């Protein structure tokens, strides 16, 4: 049964696991998974590696997921499975990410930023903290950086991060706590006197 009819008959959108299963017979059903997950994944990868690589890696992550969809068993959420694939692709570009952070630390220009910030105050604050934040991020080990960036830029929950990184929830919480402490230490304290 094509996905369009399944959705219209029940009046509810199918969950991700049902879409993966349906895509085995109707490959176009996989397009809905792309629509649901690509924007958030793209924003995250763009922050990690910059715009040029984000387009390619999102496409590659979905292409891999599509080719492997028959192996998806539904034990993990589809999003966590997809983000795990993306994480592997990001790891291949670790040197690019480190170079990007070092360039940001040197120049103060965020290479992942497009256009002007919505608020001038936010832009000034980000510009002031950006190089120090980039240095601090570059100093984190890869797993700690992955965990904190999945939380901050990927906007994933601790449970989702645990699934993506294939780690126990407590380990993820510890990694994020450690990374936050290191980042706080590396960043200048805010002056609340004003």
PDB file of C-alpha atoms in Angstrom:
ATOM      1  CA  UNK A   1       0.000   0.000   0.000  1.00  0.00           C
ATOM      2  CA  UNK A   2       1.563   3.368  -0.941  1.00  0.00           C
ATOM      3  CA  UNK A   3       2.295   5.674   2.011  1.00  0.00           C
ATOM      4  CA  UNK A   4       0.008   8.435   0.760  1.00  0.00           C
ATOM      5  CA  UNK A   5      -3.027   6.145   1.083  1.00  0.00           C
ATOM      6  CA  UNK A   6      -1.906   4.860   4.495  1.00  0.00           C
ATOM      7  CA  UNK A   7      -1.668   8.400   5.811  1.00  0.00           C
ATOM      8  CA  UNK A   8      -4.967   9.578   4.371  1.00  0.00           C
ATOM      9  CA  UNK A   9      -6.930   6.552   5.599  1.00  0.00           C
ATOM     10  CA  UNK A  10      -5.877   6.874   9.233  1.00  0.00           C
ATOM     11  CA  UNK A  11      -5.609  10.655   9.344  1.00  0.00           C
ATOM     12  CA  UNK A  12      -2.324  10.343  11.253  1.00  0.00           C
ATOM     13  CA  UNK A  13       1.202  10.581   9.987  1.00  0.00           C
ATOM     14  CA  UNK A  14       3.037   7.266  10.399  1.00  0.00           C
ATOM     15  CA  UNK A  15       5.960   7.111  12.793  1.00  0.00           C
ATOM     16  CA  UNK A  16       9.481   6.893  11.430  1.00  0.00           C
ATOM     17  CA  UNK A  17       9.798   3.120  11.822  1.00  0.00           C
ATOM     18  CA  UNK A  18       6.631   2.592   9.783  1.00  0.00           C
ATOM     19  CA  UNK A  19       7.961   4.912   7.087  1.00  0.00           C
ATOM     20  CA  UNK A  20      11.214   2.961   6.894  1.00  0.00           C
ATOM     21  CA  UNK A  21       9.259  -0.288   6.569  1.00  0.00           C
ATOM     22  CA  UNK A  22       6.952   1.225   3.952  1.00  0.00           C
ATOM     23  CA  UNK A  23       9.933   2.515   1.971  1.00  0.00           C
ATOM     24  CA  UNK A  24      11.023  -1.062   1.314  1.00  0.00           C
ATOM     25  CA  UNK A  25       8.035  -1.430  -1.045  1.00  0.00           C
ATOM     26  CA  UNK A  26       7.527   2.253  -1.845  1.00  0.00           C
ATOM     27  CA  UNK A  27      10.934   4.015  -1.920  1.00  0.00           C
ATOM     28  CA  UNK A  28       9.234   7.414  -2.168  1.00  0.00           C
ATOM     29  CA  UNK A  29       8.037   6.995   1.421  1.00  0.00           C
ATOM     30  CA  UNK A  30      11.631   7.603   2.506  1.00  0.00           C
ATOM     31  CA  UNK A  31      11.241  11.190   1.294  1.00  0.00           C
ATOM     32  CA  UNK A  32       9.062  11.941   4.315  1.00  0.00           C
ATOM     33  CA  UNK A  33      11.939  10.903   6.590  1.00  0.00           C
ATOM     34  CA  UNK A  34      14.175  13.330   4.744  1.00  0.00           C
ATOM     35  CA  UNK A  35      11.604  16.098   5.177  1.00  0.00           C
ATOM     36  CA  UNK A  36      11.319  15.388   8.897  1.00  0.00           C
ATOM     37  CA  UNK A  37      14.995  15.035   9.779  1.00  0.00           C
ATOM     38  CA  UNK A  38      17.135  16.844   7.191  1.00  0.00           C
ATOM     39  CA  UNK A  39      16.686  20.469   8.361  1.00  0.00           C
ATOM     40  CA  UNK A  40      17.809  19.793  11.936  1.00  0.00           C
ATOM     41  CA  UNK A  41      20.639  17.497  10.830  1.00  0.00           C
ATOM     42  CA  UNK A  42      21.800  20.047   8.252  1.00  0.00           C
ATOM     43  CA  UNK A  43      21.860  22.868  10.818  1.00  0.00           C
ATOM     44  CA  UNK A  44      23.919  20.725  13.168  1.00  0.00           C
ATOM     45  CA  UNK A  45      26.454  19.611  10.559  1.00  0.00           C
ATOM     46  CA  UNK A  46      26.739  23.177   9.244  1.00  0.00           C
ATOM     47  CA  UNK A  47      27.713  24.354  12.727  1.00  0.00           C
ATOM     48  CA  UNK A  48      30.220  21.524  13.041  1.00  0.00           C
ATOM     49  CA  UNK A  49      31.879  21.593   9.627  1.00  0.00           C
ATOM     50  CA  UNK A  50      30.613  24.612   7.683  1.00  0.00           C
ATOM     51  CA  UNK A  51      28.070  25.022   4.915  1.00  0.00           C
ATOM     52  CA  UNK A  52      29.990  23.428   2.031  1.00  0.00           C
ATOM     53  CA  UNK A  53      30.332  20.085   3.826  1.00  0.00           C
ATOM     54  CA  UNK A  54      26.870  20.185   5.424  1.00  0.00           C
ATOM     55  CA  UNK A  55      25.038  19.796   2.130  1.00  0.00           C
ATOM     56  CA  UNK A  56      27.228  16.872   1.110  1.00  0.00           C
ATOM     57  CA  UNK A  57      27.166  15.088   4.457  1.00  0.00           C
ATOM     58  CA  UNK A  58      23.399  15.344   4.903  1.00  0.00           C
ATOM     59  CA  UNK A  59      22.943  13.904   1.425  1.00  0.00           C
ATOM     60  CA  UNK A  60      25.482  11.179   2.126  1.00  0.00           C
ATOM     61  CA  UNK A  61      23.916  10.309   5.514  1.00  0.00           C
ATOM     62  CA  UNK A  62      20.486   9.915   3.927  1.00  0.00           C
ATOM     63  CA  UNK A  63      21.891   7.951   0.996  1.00  0.00           C
ATOM     64  CA  UNK A  64      23.558   5.522   3.415  1.00  0.00           C
ATOM     65  CA  UNK A  65      20.380   5.283   5.510  1.00  0.00           C
ATOM     66  CA  UNK A  66      18.347   4.606   2.359  1.00  0.00           C
ATOM     67  CA  UNK A  67      20.726   1.860   1.189  1.00  0.00           C
ATOM     68  CA  UNK A  68      20.729   0.272   4.663  1.00  0.00           C
ATOM     69  CA  UNK A  69      17.027   0.739   5.425  1.00  0.00           C
ATOM     70  CA  UNK A  70      16.358  -2.993   5.224  1.00  0.00           C
ATOM     71  CA  UNK A  71      18.774  -3.445   8.146  1.00  0.00           C
ATOM     72  CA  UNK A  72      16.983  -0.869  10.326  1.00  0.00           C
ATOM     73  CA  UNK A  73      15.303  -2.957  13.023  1.00  0.00           C
ATOM     74  CA  UNK A  74      13.419  -0.243  14.903  1.00  0.00           C
ATOM     75  CA  UNK A  75      15.124  -0.928  18.251  1.00  0.00           C
ATOM     76  CA  UNK A  76      16.541   2.609  18.218  1.00  0.00           C
ATOM     77  CA  UNK A  77      14.668   5.687  17.068  1.00  0.00           C
ATOM     78  CA  UNK A  78      15.234   6.369  13.379  1.00  0.00           C
ATOM     79  CA  UNK A  79      16.618   9.826  14.237  1.00  0.00           C
ATOM     80  CA  UNK A  80      19.260   8.344  16.538  1.00  0.00           C
ATOM     81  CA  UNK A  81      20.171   5.777  13.878  1.00  0.00           C
ATOM     82  CA  UNK A  82      20.474   8.522  11.254  1.00  0.00           C
ATOM     83  CA  UNK A  83      22.479  10.815  13.549  1.00  0.00           C
ATOM     84  CA  UNK A  84      24.805   7.891  14.268  1.00  0.00           C
ATOM     85  CA  UNK A  85      25.457   7.571  10.546  1.00  0.00           C
ATOM     86  CA  UNK A  86      26.047  11.332  10.355  1.00  0.00           C
ATOM     87  CA  UNK A  87      28.374  11.154  13.364  1.00  0.00           C
ATOM     88  CA  UNK A  88      30.534   8.610  11.569  1.00  0.00           C
ATOM     89  CA  UNK A  89      30.697  10.899   8.538  1.00  0.00           C
ATOM     90  CA  UNK A  90      31.565  13.900  10.732  1.00  0.00           C
ATOM     91  CA  UNK A  91      34.351  11.919  12.394  1.00  0.00           C
ATOM     92  CA  UNK A  92      35.913  11.410   8.970  1.00  0.00           C
ATOM     93  CA  UNK A  93      36.092  15.193   8.699  1.00  0.00           C
ATOM     94  CA  UNK A  94      37.546  15.753  12.184  1.00  0.00           C
ATOM     95  CA  UNK A  95      40.646  17.492  10.806  1.00  0.00           C
ATOM     96  CA  UNK A  96      38.439  19.916   8.847  1.00  0.00           C
ATOM     97  CA  UNK A  97      36.466  20.681  12.000  1.00  0.00           C
ATOM     98  CA  UNK A  98      39.648  21.300  14.017  1.00  0.00           C
ATOM     99  CA  UNK A  99      41.008  23.597  11.290  1.00  0.00           C
ATOM    100  CA  UNK A 100      37.716  25.498  11.264  1.00  0.00           C
ATOM    101  CA  UNK A 101      37.843  26.064  15.034  1.00  0.00           C
ATOM    102  CA  UNK A 102      41.488  27.166  14.907  1.00  0.00           C
ATOM    103  CA  UNK A 103      40.684  29.633  12.100  1.00  0.00           C
ATOM    104  CA  UNK A 104      37.741  30.963  14.093  1.00  0.00           C
ATOM    105  CA  UNK A 105      39.954  31.342  17.170  1.00  0.00           C
ATOM    106  CA  UNK A 106      42.559  33.272  15.150  1.00  0.00           C
ATOM    107  CA  UNK A 107      40.252  35.526  13.149  1.00  0.00           C
ATOM    108  CA  UNK A 108      37.098  35.838  15.207  1.00  0.00           C
ATOM    109  CA  UNK A 109      35.058  35.132  12.065  1.00  0.00           C
ATOM    110  CA  UNK A 110      32.697  32.187  12.422  1.00  0.00           C
ATOM    111  CA  UNK A 111      33.049  30.198   9.178  1.00  0.00           C
ATOM    112  CA  UNK A 112      29.690  28.481   9.739  1.00  0.00           C
ATOM    113  CA  UNK A 113      27.796  31.757  10.093  1.00  0.00           C
ATOM    114  CA  UNK A 114      25.706  32.888   7.124  1.00  0.00           C
ATOM    115  CA  UNK A 115      24.686  36.501   6.702  1.00  0.00           C
ATOM    116  CA  UNK A 116      23.983  38.871   9.571  1.00  0.00           C
ATOM    117  CA  UNK A 117      22.796  37.885  12.994  1.00  0.00           C
ATOM    118  CA  UNK A 118      19.207  38.875  13.737  1.00  0.00           C
ATOM    119  CA  UNK A 119      20.189  41.055  16.652  1.00  0.00           C
ATOM    120  CA  UNK A 120      23.278  43.250  16.702  1.00  0.00           C
ATOM    121  CA  UNK A 121      23.757  42.636  20.419  1.00  0.00           C
ATOM    122  CA  UNK A 122      23.800  38.879  19.897  1.00  0.00           C
ATOM    123  CA  UNK A 123      26.292  39.285  17.076  1.00  0.00           C
ATOM    124  CA  UNK A 124      28.614  41.425  19.201  1.00  0.00           C
ATOM    125  CA  UNK A 125      28.437  39.000  22.121  1.00  0.00           C
ATOM    126  CA  UNK A 126      29.090  36.068  19.830  1.00  0.00           C
ATOM    127  CA  UNK A 127      32.004  37.870  18.178  1.00  0.00           C
ATOM    128  CA  UNK A 128      33.527  38.628  21.560  1.00  0.00           C
ATOM    129  CA  UNK A 129      33.226  35.060  22.829  1.00  0.00           C
ATOM    130  CA  UNK A 130      33.644  33.271  19.508  1.00  0.00           C
ATOM    131  CA  UNK A 131      37.428  32.895  19.316  1.00  0.00           C
ATOM    132  CA  UNK A 132      37.692  31.787  22.952  1.00  0.00           C
ATOM    133  CA  UNK A 133      34.804  29.353  22.472  1.00  0.00           C
ATOM    134  CA  UNK A 134      36.415  27.974  19.313  1.00  0.00           C
ATOM    135  CA  UNK A 135      39.719  27.429  21.175  1.00  0.00           C
ATOM    136  CA  UNK A 136      37.871  25.737  24.021  1.00  0.00           C
ATOM    137  CA  UNK A 137      35.914  23.486  21.626  1.00  0.00           C
ATOM    138  CA  UNK A 138      39.108  22.550  19.808  1.00  0.00           C
ATOM    139  CA  UNK A 139      40.686  21.547  23.139  1.00  0.00           C
ATOM    140  CA  UNK A 140      37.925  19.045  23.996  1.00  0.00           C
ATOM    141  CA  UNK A 141      38.412  15.415  23.097  1.00  0.00           C
ATOM    142  CA  UNK A 142      36.263  14.329  20.168  1.00  0.00           C
ATOM    143  CA  UNK A 143      33.653  12.347  22.169  1.00  0.00           C
ATOM    144  CA  UNK A 144      33.133  15.160  24.717  1.00  0.00           C
ATOM    145  CA  UNK A 145      32.860  17.712  21.897  1.00  0.00           C
ATOM    146  CA  UNK A 146      30.375  15.483  20.054  1.00  0.00           C
ATOM    147  CA  UNK A 147      28.196  15.176  23.147  1.00  0.00           C
ATOM    148  CA  UNK A 148      28.118  18.893  23.981  1.00  0.00           C
ATOM    149  CA  UNK A 149      27.551  19.950  20.354  1.00  0.00           C
ATOM    150  CA  UNK A 150      24.749  17.423  19.870  1.00  0.00           C
ATOM    151  CA  UNK A 151      23.108  19.078  22.887  1.00  0.00           C
ATOM    152  CA  UNK A 152      23.831  22.711  21.960  1.00  0.00           C
ATOM    153  CA  UNK A 153      23.676  22.749  18.168  1.00  0.00           C
ATOM    154  CA  UNK A 154      21.795  19.552  17.431  1.00  0.00           C
ATOM    155  CA  UNK A 155      19.232  20.309  20.153  1.00  0.00           C
ATOM    156  CA  UNK A 156      19.056  16.612  21.030  1.00  0.00           C
ATOM    157  CA  UNK A 157      18.016  15.356  24.460  1.00  0.00           C
ATOM    158  CA  UNK A 158      20.456  13.490  26.685  1.00  0.00           C
ATOM    159  CA  UNK A 159      18.657  10.236  25.826  1.00  0.00           C
ATOM    160  CA  UNK A 160      18.923  10.966  22.091  1.00  0.00           C
ATOM    161  CA  UNK A 161      22.620  11.776  22.478  1.00  0.00           C
ATOM    162  CA  UNK A 162      23.153   8.500  24.341  1.00  0.00           C
ATOM    163  CA  UNK A 163      21.489   6.633  21.473  1.00  0.00           C
ATOM    164  CA  UNK A 164      23.473   8.497  18.801  1.00  0.00           C
ATOM    165  CA  UNK A 165      26.813   7.959  20.535  1.00  0.00           C
ATOM    166  CA  UNK A 166      25.890   4.446  21.693  1.00  0.00           C
ATOM    167  CA  UNK A 167      26.789   5.301  25.286  1.00  0.00           C
ATOM    168  CA  UNK A 168      24.980   4.886  28.594  1.00  0.00           C
ATOM    169  CA  UNK A 169      22.909   7.916  29.634  1.00  0.00           C
ATOM    170  CA  UNK A 170      25.091   8.499  32.717  1.00  0.00           C
ATOM    171  CA  UNK A 171      28.233   8.577  30.592  1.00  0.00           C
ATOM    172  CA  UNK A 172      26.666  11.165  28.286  1.00  0.00           C
ATOM    173  CA  UNK A 173      25.676  13.329  31.255  1.00  0.00           C
ATOM    174  CA  UNK A 174      29.217  13.089  32.638  1.00  0.00           C
ATOM    175  CA  UNK A 175      30.777  13.975  29.266  1.00  0.00           C
ATOM    176  CA  UNK A 176      28.530  17.011  28.874  1.00  0.00           C
ATOM    177  CA  UNK A 177      29.168  18.116  32.458  1.00  0.00           C
ATOM    178  CA  UNK A 178      32.943  17.812  31.928  1.00  0.00           C
ATOM    179  CA  UNK A 179      32.791  19.646  28.607  1.00  0.00           C
ATOM    180  CA  UNK A 180      30.664  22.460  30.043  1.00  0.00           C
ATOM    181  CA  UNK A 181      33.058  22.887  32.977  1.00  0.00           C
ATOM    182  CA  UNK A 182      36.018  23.070  30.613  1.00  0.00           C
ATOM    183  CA  UNK A 183      34.200  25.550  28.345  1.00  0.00           C
ATOM    184  CA  UNK A 184      33.184  27.737  31.316  1.00  0.00           C
ATOM    185  CA  UNK A 185      36.769  27.777  32.528  1.00  0.00           C
ATOM    186  CA  UNK A 186      38.045  28.803  29.094  1.00  0.00           C
ATOM    187  CA  UNK A 187      35.513  31.592  28.581  1.00  0.00           C
ATOM    188  CA  UNK A 188      35.697  34.994  30.247  1.00  0.00           C
ATOM    189  CA  UNK A 189      33.225  35.581  33.057  1.00  0.00           C
ATOM    190  CA  UNK A 190      30.224  37.756  32.225  1.00  0.00           C
ATOM    191  CA  UNK A 191      30.074  41.102  33.926  1.00  0.00           C
ATOM    192  CA  UNK A 192      26.624  41.552  35.454  1.00  0.00           C
ATOM    193  CA  UNK A 193      27.388  44.993  37.000  1.00  0.00           C
ATOM    194  CA  UNK A 194      25.678  46.940  34.231  1.00  0.00           C
TER     195      UNK A 194
END
